[in-house]
XYZ file of C-alpha atoms in Angstrom:
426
model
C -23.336 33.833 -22.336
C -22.674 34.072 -18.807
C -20.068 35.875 -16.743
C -18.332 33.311 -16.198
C -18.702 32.013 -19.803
C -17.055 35.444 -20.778
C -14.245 34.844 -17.979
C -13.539 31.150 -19.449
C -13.349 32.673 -23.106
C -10.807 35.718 -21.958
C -9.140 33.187 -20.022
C -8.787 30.884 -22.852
C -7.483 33.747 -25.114
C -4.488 34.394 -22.035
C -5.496 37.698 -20.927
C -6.346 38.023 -17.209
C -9.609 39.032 -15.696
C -10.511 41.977 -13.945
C -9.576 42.160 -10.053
C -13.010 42.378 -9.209
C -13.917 39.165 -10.811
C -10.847 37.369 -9.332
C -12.603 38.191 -5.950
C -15.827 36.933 -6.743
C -14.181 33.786 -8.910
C -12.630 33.226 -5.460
C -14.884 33.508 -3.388
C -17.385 31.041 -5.524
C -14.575 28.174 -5.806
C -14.004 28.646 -1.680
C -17.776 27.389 -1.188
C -17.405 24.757 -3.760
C -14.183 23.173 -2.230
C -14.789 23.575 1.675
C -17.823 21.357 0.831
C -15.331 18.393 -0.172
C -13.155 16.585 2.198
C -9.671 16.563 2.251
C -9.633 13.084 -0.057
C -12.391 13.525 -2.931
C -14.233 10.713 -4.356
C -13.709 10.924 -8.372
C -15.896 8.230 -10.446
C -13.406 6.634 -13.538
C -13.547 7.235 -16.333
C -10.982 10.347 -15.453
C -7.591 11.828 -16.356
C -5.142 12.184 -14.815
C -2.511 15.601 -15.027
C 0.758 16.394 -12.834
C 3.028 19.960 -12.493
C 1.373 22.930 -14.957
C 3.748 25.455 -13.445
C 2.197 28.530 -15.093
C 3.217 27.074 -18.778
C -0.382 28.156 -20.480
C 0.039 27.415 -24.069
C 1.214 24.012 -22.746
C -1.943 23.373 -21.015
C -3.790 24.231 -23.985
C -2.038 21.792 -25.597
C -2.730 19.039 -22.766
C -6.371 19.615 -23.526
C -6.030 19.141 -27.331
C -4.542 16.193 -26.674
C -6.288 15.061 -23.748
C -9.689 16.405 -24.942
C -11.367 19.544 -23.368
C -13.870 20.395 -20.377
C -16.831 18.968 -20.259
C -15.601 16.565 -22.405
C -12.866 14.678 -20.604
C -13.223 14.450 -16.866
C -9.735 15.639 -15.180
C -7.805 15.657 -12.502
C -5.043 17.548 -11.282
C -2.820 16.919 -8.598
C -0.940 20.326 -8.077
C 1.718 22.933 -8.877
C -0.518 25.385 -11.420
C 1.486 28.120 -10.613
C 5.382 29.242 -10.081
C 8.005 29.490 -12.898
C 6.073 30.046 -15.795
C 4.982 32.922 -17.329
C 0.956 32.764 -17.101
C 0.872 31.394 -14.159
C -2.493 33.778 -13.286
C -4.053 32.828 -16.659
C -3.672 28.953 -15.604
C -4.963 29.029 -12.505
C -7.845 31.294 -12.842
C -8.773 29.154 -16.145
C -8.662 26.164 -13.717
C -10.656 27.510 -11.072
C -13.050 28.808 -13.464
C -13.931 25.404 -15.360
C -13.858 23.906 -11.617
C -16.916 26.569 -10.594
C -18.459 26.233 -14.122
C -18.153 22.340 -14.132
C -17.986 21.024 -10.559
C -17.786 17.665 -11.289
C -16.029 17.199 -14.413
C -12.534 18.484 -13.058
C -10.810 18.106 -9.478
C -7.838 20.225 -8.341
C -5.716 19.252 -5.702
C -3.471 21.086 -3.802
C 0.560 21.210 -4.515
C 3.667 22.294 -2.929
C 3.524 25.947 -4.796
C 0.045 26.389 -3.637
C 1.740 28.332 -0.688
C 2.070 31.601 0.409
C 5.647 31.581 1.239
C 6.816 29.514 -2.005
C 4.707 31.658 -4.342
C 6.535 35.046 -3.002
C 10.169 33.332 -4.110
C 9.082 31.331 -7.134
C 7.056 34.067 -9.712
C 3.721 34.138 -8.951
C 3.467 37.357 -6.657
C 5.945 38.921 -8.497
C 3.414 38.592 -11.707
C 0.775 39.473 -9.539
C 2.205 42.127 -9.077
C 3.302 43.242 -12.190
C -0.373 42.339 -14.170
C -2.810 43.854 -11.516
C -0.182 46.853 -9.782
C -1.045 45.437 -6.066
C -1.083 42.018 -4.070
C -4.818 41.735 -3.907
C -5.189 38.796 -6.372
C -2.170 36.854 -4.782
C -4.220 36.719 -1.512
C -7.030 35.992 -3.087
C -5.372 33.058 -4.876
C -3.861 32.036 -1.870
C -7.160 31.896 0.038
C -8.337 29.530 -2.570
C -5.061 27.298 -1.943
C -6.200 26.826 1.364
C -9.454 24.894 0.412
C -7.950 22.585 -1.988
C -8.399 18.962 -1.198
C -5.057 16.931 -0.198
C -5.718 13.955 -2.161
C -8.183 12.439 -4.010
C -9.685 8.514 -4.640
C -10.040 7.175 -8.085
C -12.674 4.292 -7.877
C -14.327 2.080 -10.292
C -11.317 1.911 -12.824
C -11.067 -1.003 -15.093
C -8.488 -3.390 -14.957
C -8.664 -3.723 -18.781
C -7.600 -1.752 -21.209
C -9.280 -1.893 -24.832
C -6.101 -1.603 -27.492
C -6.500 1.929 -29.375
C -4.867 0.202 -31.859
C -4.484 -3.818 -33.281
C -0.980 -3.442 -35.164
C 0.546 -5.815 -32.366
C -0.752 -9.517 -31.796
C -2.749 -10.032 -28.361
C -1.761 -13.119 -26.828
C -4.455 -15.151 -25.707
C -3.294 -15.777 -22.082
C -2.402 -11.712 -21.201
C -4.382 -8.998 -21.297
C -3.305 -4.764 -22.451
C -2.337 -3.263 -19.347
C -0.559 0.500 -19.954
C -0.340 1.721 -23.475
C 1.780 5.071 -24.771
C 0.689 7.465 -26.970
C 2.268 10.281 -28.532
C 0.365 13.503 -28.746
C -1.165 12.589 -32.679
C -2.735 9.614 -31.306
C -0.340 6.786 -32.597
C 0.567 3.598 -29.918
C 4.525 4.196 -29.424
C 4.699 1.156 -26.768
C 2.132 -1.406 -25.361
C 2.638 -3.982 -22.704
C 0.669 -6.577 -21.323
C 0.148 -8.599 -18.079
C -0.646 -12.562 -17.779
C -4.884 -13.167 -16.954
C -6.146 -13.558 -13.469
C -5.657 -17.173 -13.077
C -7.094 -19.608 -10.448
C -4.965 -20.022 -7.128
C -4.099 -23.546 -8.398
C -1.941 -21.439 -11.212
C -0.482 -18.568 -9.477
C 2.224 -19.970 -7.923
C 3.682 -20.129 -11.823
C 3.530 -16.477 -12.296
C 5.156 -14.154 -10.140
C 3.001 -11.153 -10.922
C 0.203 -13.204 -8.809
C 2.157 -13.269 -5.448
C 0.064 -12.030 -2.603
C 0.790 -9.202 -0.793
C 3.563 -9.223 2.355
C 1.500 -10.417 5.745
C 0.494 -7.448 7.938
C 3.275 -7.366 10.271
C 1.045 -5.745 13.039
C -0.868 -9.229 12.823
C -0.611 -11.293 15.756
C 1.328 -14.842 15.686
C -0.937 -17.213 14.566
C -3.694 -14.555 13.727
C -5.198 -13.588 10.162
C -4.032 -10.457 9.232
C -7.277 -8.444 8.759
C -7.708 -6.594 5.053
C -8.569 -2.827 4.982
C -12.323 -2.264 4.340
C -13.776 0.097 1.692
C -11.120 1.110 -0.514
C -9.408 3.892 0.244
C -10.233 3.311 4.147
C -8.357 1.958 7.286
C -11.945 -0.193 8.428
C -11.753 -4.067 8.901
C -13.769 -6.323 6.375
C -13.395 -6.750 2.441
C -14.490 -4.653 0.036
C -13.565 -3.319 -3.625
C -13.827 0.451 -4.544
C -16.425 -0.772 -7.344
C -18.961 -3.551 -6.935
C -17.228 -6.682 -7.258
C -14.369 -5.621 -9.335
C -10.525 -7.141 -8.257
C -9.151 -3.298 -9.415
C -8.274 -1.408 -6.463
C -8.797 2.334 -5.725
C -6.281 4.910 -7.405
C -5.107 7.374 -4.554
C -4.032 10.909 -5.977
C -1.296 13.026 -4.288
C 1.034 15.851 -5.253
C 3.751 14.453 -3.510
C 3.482 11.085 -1.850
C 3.137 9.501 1.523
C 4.170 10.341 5.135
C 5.339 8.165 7.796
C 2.048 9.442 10.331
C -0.103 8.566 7.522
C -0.554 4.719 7.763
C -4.282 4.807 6.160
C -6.540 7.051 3.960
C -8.710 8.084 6.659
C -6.027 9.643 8.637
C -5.484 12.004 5.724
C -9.536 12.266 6.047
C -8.779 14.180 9.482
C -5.902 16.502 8.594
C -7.002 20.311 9.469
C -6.323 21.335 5.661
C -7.385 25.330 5.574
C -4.363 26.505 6.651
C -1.047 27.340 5.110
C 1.590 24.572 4.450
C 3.135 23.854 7.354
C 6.917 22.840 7.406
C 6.116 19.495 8.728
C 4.015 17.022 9.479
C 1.672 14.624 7.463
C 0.569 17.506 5.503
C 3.663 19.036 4.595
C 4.730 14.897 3.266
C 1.852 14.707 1.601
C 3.067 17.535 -0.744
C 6.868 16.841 -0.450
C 7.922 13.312 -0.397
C 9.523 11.560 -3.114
C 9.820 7.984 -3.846
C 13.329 6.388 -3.873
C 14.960 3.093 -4.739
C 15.335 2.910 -0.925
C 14.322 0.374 2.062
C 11.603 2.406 4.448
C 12.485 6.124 5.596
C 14.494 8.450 4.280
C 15.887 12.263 4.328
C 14.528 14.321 1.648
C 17.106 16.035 -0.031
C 13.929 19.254 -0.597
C 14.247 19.976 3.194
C 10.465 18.827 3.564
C 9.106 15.571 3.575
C 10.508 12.297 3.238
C 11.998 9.881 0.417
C 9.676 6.418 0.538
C 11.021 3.312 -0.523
C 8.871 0.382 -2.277
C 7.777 -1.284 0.863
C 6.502 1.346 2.363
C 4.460 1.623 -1.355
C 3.514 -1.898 -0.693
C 2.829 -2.341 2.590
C 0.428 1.000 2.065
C -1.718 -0.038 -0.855
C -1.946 -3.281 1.206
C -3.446 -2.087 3.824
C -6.057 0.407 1.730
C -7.347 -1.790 -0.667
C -5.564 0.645 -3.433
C -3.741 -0.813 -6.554
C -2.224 1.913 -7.308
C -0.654 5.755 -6.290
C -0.640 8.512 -8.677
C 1.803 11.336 -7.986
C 3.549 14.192 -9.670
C 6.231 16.823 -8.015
C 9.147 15.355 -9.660
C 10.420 16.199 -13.222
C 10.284 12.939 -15.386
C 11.810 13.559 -18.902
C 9.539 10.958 -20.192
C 7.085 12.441 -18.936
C 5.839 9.645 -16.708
C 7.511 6.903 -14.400
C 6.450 3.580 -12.990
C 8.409 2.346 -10.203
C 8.213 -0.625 -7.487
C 6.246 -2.782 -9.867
C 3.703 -0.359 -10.932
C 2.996 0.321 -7.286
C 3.726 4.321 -7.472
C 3.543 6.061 -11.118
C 4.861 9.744 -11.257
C 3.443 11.850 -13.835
C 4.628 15.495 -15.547
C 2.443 17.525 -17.382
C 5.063 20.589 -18.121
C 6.615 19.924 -21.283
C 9.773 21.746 -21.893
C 10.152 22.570 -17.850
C 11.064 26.121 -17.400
C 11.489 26.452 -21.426
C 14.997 25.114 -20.631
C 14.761 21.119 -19.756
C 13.496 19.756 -23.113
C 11.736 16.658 -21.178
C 8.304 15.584 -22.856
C 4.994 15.552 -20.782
C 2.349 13.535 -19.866
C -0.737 12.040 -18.877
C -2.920 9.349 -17.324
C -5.934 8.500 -18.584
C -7.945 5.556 -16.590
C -11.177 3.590 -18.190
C -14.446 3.141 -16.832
C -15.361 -1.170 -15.069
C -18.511 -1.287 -16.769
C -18.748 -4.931 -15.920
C -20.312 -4.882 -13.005
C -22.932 -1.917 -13.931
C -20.588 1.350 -12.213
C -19.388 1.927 -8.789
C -21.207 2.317 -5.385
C -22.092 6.032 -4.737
C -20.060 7.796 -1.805
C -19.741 11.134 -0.539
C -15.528 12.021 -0.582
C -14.920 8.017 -0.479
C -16.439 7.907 2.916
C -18.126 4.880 3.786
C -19.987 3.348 7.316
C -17.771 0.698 8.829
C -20.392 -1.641 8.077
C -19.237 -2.286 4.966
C -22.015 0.014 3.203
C -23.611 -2.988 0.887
C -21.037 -3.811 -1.050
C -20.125 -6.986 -1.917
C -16.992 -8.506 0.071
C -13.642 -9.407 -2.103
C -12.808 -13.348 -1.736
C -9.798 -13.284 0.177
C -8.015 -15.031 -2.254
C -8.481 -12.918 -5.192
C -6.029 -10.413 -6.471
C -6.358 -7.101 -6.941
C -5.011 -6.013 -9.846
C -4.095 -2.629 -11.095
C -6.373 -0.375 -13.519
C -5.334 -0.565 -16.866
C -3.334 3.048 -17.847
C -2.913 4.893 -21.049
C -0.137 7.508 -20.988
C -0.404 9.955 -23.431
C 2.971 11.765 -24.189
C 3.152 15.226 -25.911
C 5.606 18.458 -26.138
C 5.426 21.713 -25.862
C 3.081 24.087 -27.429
C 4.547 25.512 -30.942
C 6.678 28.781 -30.378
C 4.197 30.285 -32.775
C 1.708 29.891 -30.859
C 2.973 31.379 -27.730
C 3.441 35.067 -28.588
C 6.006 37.321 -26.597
C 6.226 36.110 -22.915
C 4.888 38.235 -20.352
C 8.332 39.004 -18.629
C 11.659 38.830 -18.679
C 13.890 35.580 -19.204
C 13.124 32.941 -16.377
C 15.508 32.953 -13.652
C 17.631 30.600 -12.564
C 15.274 29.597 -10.106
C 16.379 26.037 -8.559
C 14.834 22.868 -10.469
């Protein structure tokens, strides 16, 4: 068994790692992430997690559910540390499956990732307390600086196969999101109508093309984005020939100097949050039942209303955005038509809220034999090879299995590792 082997298994047990390891764990997972962009490329099949806030036993539980590393490729879009009480032992057990298996989990970076939220919201303080001096915080916080901003689902399948056949599948729709609860059994399914021929969409309303591109001149085509994902002319997919669009991954949502993927590509990343700009809304906005632009009520970032959502995954080729940051007692929320979907993955928020948790789990588009290979979802503006979408064809979103659990059993927790959780603001 290996170092880090050892590391994963103490890690796994909750008890934190010496300070000299943290250094070299640290250093390892900087040279791993500063070689991938600020949007990475991850390959569906994948899952997909929201908020961990330091809740460890809940985590464990996620991957019971969920299935563990190597197993179950994941991702996870921010917030691993703050409120909870382990939020060391979740991190560091993060960052050590990311070093141990590079490609088979993807950590993004959250609105806690920060110096100056992590010194208000618990994890100094417990820095602190389990290691006597601030060494490991800044160690941490190096890391936080290297995390990606985003990342690009490709290749997920439109379809989704039924876990279960209790419910009668009507010949004309296909399964399109299905819950779960955390022993496995289908609480809710729904289904969309079949990609029909152009003759037949004006009937269904869920076939409706996208709004024009307003920037279009009178008279003039508006142009489609190219690779999915990017802000280059032409027609592409983000898998070969497949009408499901790319899945873009953010902790927080979108920002009003961030009309494309691409311009996310050339954020300066490696540095601490700043308190605005397109960085700072990447990791604070919210979505709201709101036309354009709004104030954010956090102080940072922006509230987004469902044209902006549209008009966005327009113009990138993407079906859908993934997004945590907000507390969802169901654990996960769809809005704008499916445009946006919000998932939690802290059951039992600050052992207080009693909300249930979530996550996303998208399949594999085997038809078409896998996607195109890219490095970080970047792609020549000649269109790479692959095969150009037929204007006319929709792109419809993945097909998405939520699976809902709670929180760990209290037996299973043992005695906290401080006192009583302030009342730190929600």
């Amino acid at each position: 068994m290996s170092d880090l082997d050892r590391a994963i298994a103490q890690l796994r047990a909750c008890r934190p790692i010496p300070e000299a390891q943290v250094r070299e764990l640290c250093y390892k997972a900087r040279e791993l992430l500063i070689e991938e962009g600020n949007v990475v490329s991850v390959d569906a099949p994948v899952t997909i997690c929201g908020d961990i806030h330091g809740q460890f036993h809940d985590l464990m539980e996620l991957f019971r559910v969920g299935g563990d590393v190597p197993d179950t490729n994941y991702l996870f879009m921010g917030d691993f540390v703050d409120r909870g009480f382990y939020s060391l032992e979740s991190f560091l057990l993060l960052l050590c499956l990311k070093v141990r298996y590079p490609d088979r989990i993807t950590l993004i970076r959250g609105n806690h990732e920060s110096r100056q939220i992590t010194t208000v919201y618990g994890f100094y303080d417990e820095c602190i307390r389990k290691y006597g001096s601030a060494n490991v915080w800044r160690y941490c916080c190096e890391v936080f600086d290297y995390l990606a901003l985003g990342a690009l689902v490709l290749g997920a399948s439109s379809e989704l196969e039924a876990t279960s056949r209790s419910e009668e599948v009507q010949m004309d729709a296909e399964l399109e999101t299905e819950v779960l609860n955390s022993k496995g059994e289908v609480t809710s399914m729904s289904y969309r109508p079949r990609y029909r021929s152009s003759s037949d969409a004006s009937n269904d309303a869920r076939d409706i093309s996208p709004p024009r591109d307003i920037s279009a001149a009178p008279g003039e085509t508006p142009s489609r984005p190219g690779p999915a994902g990017t802000g280059a002319s032409g027609h592409s997919s983000g898998s070969l020939g497949s009408s499901t669009g790319a899945v873009l991954c953010v902790h927080g949502g979108l920002s009003p100097l961030v009309d494309t993927v691409d311009k996310i590509r050339l954020i300066d990343r490696k540095q601490e949050v700043p308190h605005e700009g397109p960085m700072c809304d990447l990791l604070w906005s919210d979505p709201d039942e709101i036309e354009g632009w709004g104030l954010s009520p956090r102080g940072a970032g922006f509230l987004f209303g469902g044209d902006i959502v549209k008009h966005f995954n327009h113009k990138n080729d993407l079906s859908l955005i993934a997004r945590a940051h907000q507390l969802v007692m169901e654990g996960y929320k769809e809005m704008f038509d499916g445009g946006i979907v919000t998932v939690w993955s802290a059951p039992n928020y600050c052992y207080r809220c009693g909300n249930v948790a979530a996550i996303l789990e998208l399949g594999e588009d085997a038809s078409n034999g896998g996607t195109i290979a890219r490095s970080n979802g970047d792609l020549s503006r000649a269109g790479g090879g692959i095969l150009r979408r037929n204007t006319h064809q929709q792109i419809l979103g993945p097909g998405r299995r939520y699976r809902v659990f709670e929180a760990a059993a209290q037996d299973t927790r043992g005695m906290p590792a401080k006192k009583p959780v302030a009342d730190y603001f929600l």
